[in-house]
mmCIF file of C-alpha atoms in Angstrom:
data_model
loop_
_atom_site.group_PDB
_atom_site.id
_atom_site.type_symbol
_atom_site.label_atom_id
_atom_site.label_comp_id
_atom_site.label_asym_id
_atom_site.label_seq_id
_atom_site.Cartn_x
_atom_site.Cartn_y
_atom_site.Cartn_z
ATOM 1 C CA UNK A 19 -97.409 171.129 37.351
ATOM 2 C CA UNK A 20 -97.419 167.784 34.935
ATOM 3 C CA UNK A 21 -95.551 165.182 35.778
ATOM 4 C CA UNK A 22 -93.992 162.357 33.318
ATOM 5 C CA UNK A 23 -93.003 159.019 35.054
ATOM 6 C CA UNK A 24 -91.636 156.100 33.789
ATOM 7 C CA UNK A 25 -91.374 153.089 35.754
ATOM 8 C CA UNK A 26 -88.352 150.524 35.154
ATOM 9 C CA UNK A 27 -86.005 148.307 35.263
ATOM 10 C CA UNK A 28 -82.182 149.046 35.686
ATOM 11 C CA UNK A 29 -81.131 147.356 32.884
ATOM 12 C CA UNK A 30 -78.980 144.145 33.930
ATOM 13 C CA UNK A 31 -78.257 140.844 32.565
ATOM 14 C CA UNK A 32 -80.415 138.177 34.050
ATOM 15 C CA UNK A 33 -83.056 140.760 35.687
ATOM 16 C CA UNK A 34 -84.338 142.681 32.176
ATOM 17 C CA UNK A 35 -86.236 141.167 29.161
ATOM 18 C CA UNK A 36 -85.358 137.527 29.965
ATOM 19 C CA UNK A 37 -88.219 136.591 27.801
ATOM 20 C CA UNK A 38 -86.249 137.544 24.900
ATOM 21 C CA UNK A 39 -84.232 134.825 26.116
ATOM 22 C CA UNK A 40 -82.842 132.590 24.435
ATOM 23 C CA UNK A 41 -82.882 133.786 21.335
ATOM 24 C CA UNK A 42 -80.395 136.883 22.632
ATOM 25 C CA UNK A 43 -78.587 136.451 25.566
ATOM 26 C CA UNK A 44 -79.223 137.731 28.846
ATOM 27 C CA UNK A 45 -76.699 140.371 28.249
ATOM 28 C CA UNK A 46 -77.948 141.044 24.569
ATOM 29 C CA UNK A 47 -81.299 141.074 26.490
ATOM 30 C CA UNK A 48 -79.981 143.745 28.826
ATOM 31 C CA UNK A 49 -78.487 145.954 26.094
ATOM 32 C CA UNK A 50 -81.863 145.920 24.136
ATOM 33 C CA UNK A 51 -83.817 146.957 27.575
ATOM 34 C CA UNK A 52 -81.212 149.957 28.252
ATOM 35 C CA UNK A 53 -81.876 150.981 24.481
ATOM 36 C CA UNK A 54 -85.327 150.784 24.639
ATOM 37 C CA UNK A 55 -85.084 152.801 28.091
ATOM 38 C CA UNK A 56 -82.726 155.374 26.468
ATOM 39 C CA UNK A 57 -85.236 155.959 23.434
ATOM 40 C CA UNK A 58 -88.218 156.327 25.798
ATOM 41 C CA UNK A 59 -86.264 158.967 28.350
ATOM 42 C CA UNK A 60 -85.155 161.011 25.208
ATOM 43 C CA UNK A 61 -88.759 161.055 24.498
ATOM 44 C CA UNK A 62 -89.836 162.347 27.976
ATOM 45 C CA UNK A 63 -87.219 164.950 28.112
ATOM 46 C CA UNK A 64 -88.249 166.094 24.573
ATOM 47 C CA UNK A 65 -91.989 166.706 25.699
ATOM 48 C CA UNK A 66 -93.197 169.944 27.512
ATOM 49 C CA UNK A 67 -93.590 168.579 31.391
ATOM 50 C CA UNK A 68 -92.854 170.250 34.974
ATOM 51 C CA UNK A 69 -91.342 167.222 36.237
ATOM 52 C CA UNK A 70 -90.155 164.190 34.826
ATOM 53 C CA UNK A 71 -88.834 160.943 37.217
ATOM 54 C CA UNK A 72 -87.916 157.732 36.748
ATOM 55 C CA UNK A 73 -89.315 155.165 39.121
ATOM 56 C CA UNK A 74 -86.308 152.717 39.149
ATOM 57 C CA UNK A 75 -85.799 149.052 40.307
ATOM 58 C CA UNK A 76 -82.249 149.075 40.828
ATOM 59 C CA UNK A 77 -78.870 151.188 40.375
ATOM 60 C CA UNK A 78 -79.592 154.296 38.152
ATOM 61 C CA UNK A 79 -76.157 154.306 35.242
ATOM 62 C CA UNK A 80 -74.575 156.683 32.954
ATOM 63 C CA UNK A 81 -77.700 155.978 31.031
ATOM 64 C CA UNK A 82 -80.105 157.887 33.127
ATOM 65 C CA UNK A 83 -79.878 161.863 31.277
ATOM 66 C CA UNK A 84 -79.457 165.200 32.883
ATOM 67 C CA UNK A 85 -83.390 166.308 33.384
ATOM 68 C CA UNK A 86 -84.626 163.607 35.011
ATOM 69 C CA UNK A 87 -84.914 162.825 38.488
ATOM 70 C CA UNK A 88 -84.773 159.039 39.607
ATOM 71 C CA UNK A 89 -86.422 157.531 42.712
ATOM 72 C CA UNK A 90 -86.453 153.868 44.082
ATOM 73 C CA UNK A 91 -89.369 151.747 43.156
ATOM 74 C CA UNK A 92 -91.358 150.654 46.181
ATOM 75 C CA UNK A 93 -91.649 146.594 47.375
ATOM 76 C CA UNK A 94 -94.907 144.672 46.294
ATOM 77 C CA UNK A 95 -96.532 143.581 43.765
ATOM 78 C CA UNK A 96 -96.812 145.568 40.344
ATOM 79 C CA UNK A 97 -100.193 147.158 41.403
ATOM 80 C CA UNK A 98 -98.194 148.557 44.207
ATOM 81 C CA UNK A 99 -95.541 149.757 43.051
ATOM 82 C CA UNK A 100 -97.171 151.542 40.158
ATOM 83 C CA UNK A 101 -100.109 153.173 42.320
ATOM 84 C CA UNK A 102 -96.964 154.226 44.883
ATOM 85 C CA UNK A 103 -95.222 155.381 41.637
ATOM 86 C CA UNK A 104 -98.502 158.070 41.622
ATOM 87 C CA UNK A 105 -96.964 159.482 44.618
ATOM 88 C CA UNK A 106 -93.969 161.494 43.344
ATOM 89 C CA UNK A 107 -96.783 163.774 41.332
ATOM 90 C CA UNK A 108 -98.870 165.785 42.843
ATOM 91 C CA UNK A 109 -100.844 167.328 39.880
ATOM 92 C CA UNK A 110 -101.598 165.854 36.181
ATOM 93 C CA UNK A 111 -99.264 162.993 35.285
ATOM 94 C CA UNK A 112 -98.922 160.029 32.796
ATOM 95 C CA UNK A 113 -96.897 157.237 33.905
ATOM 96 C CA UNK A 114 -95.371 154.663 31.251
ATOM 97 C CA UNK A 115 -93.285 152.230 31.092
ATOM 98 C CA UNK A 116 -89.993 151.059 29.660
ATOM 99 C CA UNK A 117 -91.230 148.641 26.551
ATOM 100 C CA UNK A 118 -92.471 150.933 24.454
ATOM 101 C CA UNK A 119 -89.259 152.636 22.749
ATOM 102 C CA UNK A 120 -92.055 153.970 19.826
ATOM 103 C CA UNK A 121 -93.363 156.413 21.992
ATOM 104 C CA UNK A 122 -93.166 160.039 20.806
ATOM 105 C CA UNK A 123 -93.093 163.028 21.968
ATOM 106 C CA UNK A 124 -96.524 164.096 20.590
ATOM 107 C CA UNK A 125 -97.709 161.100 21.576
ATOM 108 C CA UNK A 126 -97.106 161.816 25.265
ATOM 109 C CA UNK A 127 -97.955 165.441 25.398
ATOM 110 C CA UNK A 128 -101.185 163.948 24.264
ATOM 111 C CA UNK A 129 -101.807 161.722 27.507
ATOM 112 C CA UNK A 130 -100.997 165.117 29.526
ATOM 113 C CA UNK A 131 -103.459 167.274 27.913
ATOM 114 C CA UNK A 132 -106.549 167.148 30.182
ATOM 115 C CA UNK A 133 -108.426 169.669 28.490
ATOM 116 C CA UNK A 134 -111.134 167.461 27.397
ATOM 117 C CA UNK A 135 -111.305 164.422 29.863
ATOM 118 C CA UNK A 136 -109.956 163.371 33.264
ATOM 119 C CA UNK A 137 -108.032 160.323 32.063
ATOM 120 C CA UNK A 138 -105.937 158.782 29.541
ATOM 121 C CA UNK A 139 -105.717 154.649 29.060
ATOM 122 C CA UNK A 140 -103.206 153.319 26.264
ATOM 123 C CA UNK A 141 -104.030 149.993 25.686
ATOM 124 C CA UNK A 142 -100.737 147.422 24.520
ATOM 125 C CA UNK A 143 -101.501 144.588 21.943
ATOM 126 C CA UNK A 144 -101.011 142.305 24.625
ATOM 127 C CA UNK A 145 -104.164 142.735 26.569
ATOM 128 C CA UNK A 146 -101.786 144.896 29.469
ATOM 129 C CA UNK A 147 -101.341 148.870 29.199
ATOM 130 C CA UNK A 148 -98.330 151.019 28.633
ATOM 131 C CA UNK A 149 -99.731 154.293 29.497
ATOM 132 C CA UNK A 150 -102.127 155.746 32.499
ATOM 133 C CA UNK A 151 -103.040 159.199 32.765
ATOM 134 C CA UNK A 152 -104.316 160.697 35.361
ATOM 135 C CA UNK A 153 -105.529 164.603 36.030
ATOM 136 C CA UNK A 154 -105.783 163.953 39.244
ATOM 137 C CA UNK A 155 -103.386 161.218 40.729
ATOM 138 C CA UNK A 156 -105.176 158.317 42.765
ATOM 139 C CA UNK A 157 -102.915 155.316 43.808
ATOM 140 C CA UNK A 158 -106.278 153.591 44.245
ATOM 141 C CA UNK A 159 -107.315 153.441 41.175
ATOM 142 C CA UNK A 160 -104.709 150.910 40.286
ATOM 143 C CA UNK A 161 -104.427 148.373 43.639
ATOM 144 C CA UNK A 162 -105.759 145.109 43.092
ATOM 145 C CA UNK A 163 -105.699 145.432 39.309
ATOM 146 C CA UNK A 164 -104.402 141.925 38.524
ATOM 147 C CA UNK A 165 -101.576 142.232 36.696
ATOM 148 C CA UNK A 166 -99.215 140.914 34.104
ATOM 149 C CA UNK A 167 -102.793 138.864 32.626
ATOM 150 C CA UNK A 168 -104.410 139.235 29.368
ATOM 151 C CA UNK A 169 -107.230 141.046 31.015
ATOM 152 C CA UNK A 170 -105.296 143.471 33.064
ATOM 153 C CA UNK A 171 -106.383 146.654 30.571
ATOM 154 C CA UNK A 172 -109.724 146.082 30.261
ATOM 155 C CA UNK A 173 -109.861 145.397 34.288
ATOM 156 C CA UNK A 174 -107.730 148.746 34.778
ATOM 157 C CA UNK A 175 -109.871 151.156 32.029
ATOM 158 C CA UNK A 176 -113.252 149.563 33.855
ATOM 159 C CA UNK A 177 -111.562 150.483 37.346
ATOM 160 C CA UNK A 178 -111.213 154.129 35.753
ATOM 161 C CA UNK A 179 -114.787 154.420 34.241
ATOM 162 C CA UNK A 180 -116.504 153.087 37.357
ATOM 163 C CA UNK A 181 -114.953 155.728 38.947
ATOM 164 C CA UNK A 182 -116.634 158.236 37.557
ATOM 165 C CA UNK A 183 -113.777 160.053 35.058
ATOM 166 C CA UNK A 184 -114.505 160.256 31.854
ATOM 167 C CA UNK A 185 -111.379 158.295 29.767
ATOM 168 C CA UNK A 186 -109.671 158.549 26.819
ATOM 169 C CA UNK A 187 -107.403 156.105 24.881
ATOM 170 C CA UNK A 188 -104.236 157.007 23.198
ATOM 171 C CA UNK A 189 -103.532 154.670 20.623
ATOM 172 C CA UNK A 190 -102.357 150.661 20.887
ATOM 173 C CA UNK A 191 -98.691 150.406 21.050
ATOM 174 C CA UNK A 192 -96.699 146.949 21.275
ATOM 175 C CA UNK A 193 -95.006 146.275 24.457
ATOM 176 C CA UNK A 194 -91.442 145.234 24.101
ATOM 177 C CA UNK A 195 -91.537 141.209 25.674
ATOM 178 C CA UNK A 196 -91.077 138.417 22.927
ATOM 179 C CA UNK A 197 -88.226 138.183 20.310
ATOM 180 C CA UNK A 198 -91.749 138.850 17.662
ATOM 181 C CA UNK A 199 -92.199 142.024 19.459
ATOM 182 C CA UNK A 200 -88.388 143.329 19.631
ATOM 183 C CA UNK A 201 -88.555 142.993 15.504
ATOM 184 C CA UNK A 202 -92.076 144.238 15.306
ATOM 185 C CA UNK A 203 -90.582 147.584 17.315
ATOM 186 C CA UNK A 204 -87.590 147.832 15.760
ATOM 187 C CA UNK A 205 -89.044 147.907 12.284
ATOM 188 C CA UNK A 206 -91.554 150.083 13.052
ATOM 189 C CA UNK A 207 -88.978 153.399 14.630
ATOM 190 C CA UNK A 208 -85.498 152.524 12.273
ATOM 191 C CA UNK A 209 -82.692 154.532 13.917
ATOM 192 C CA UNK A 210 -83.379 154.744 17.068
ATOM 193 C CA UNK A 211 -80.643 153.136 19.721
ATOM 194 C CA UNK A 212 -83.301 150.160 19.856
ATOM 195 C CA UNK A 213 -84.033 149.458 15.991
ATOM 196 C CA UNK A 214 -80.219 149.989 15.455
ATOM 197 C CA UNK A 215 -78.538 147.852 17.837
ATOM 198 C CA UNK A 216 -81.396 144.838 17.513
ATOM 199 C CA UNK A 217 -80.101 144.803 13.774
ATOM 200 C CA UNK A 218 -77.101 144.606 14.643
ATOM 201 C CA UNK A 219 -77.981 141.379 17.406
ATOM 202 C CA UNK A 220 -79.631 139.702 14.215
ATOM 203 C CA UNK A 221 -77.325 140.070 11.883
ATOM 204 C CA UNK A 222 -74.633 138.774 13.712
ATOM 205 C CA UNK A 223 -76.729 135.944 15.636
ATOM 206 C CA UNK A 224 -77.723 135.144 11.463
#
């Protein structure tokens, strides 16, 4: 059975997105990560999966849809909690994150179709990944990645080659971190909840 999980944030002032900080506030901050989290579920739940879960730091809210199943993130470091993410699947599965509100349907069902290759990488512009796909889960293949650094891709698709899998790469996406990237995003997918409500935030911060 594939598996779709998404690891994230709860969306809450202070704790979300304070790099986008101060040009929104920490609230406005907040309301662009639940947006971008809301585009990105309704993406999961409109891709053919067995099982879709978010991996959650904090309180799941109203904006957490019927269809997907939520479970605490684990303490540690990011390496750790997104190999013990790997856990709640036990057969193909692409994890993600919550910065990428561009993500498509297609575009997933891609990184779960193992027909041809045993992993799937998608690099962000930022030298980091937003997607890992895995036919066969393996917390570790990601501990002691160093994260968060401009090398933490290439150090995470080398960790999957020298294991032996042959890898794939879905296409570069923008990660959701900077004010730049919020308008790069939001330009790039108009009308979603993200695009609309971060022209809104301008136009009234203009």
């Amino acid at each position: 059975m594939s598996t779709l999980l998404v690891i994230a944030k709860a969306p809450v002032a202070g704790r979300v997105k304070t790099r986008l900080t101060p040009h929104f506030t920490p609230q406005q901050a907040a309301d662009l990560a639940r947006a971008a989290l809301e585009d990105t579920l309704a993406a999961v739940l409109a891709t053919p999966a067995g099982h879709r879960v978010l991996v959650l730091d904090g309180r799941p809210g109203s904006w957490v849809p019927e269809g997907i199943e939520v479970v605490p993130q684990t303490a540690g470091g990011l390496d750790v909690r997104l190999a013990a993410a790997f856990s709640h699947a036990d057969g193909p599965t692409l994890l993600i994150g919550m910065d990428t509100p561009q993500v498509t349907p297609d575009l997933l069902a891609q990184g779960l179709d193992f027909s041809e290759t045993d992993a799937w990488f998608g690099p962000a512009d930022d030298g980091g990944f937003w997607a890992l796909g895995l036919a066969e889960p393996d917390p570790a293949l990601l501990l002691g990645v160093p994260m968060s650094v401009a090398h933490t891709g290439r150090k995470q698709r080398r960790r999957l080659t020298a294991s032996g899998r042959a890898v794939r790469d879905l296409p570069e996406l923008c990660d959701v971190d900077t004010p730049a990237d919020a308008a790069q995003v939001a330009a790039a997918i108009p009308g979603t909840r993200f695009a609309t409500l971060h022209g809104g935030l301008c136009a009234v911060t203009r």
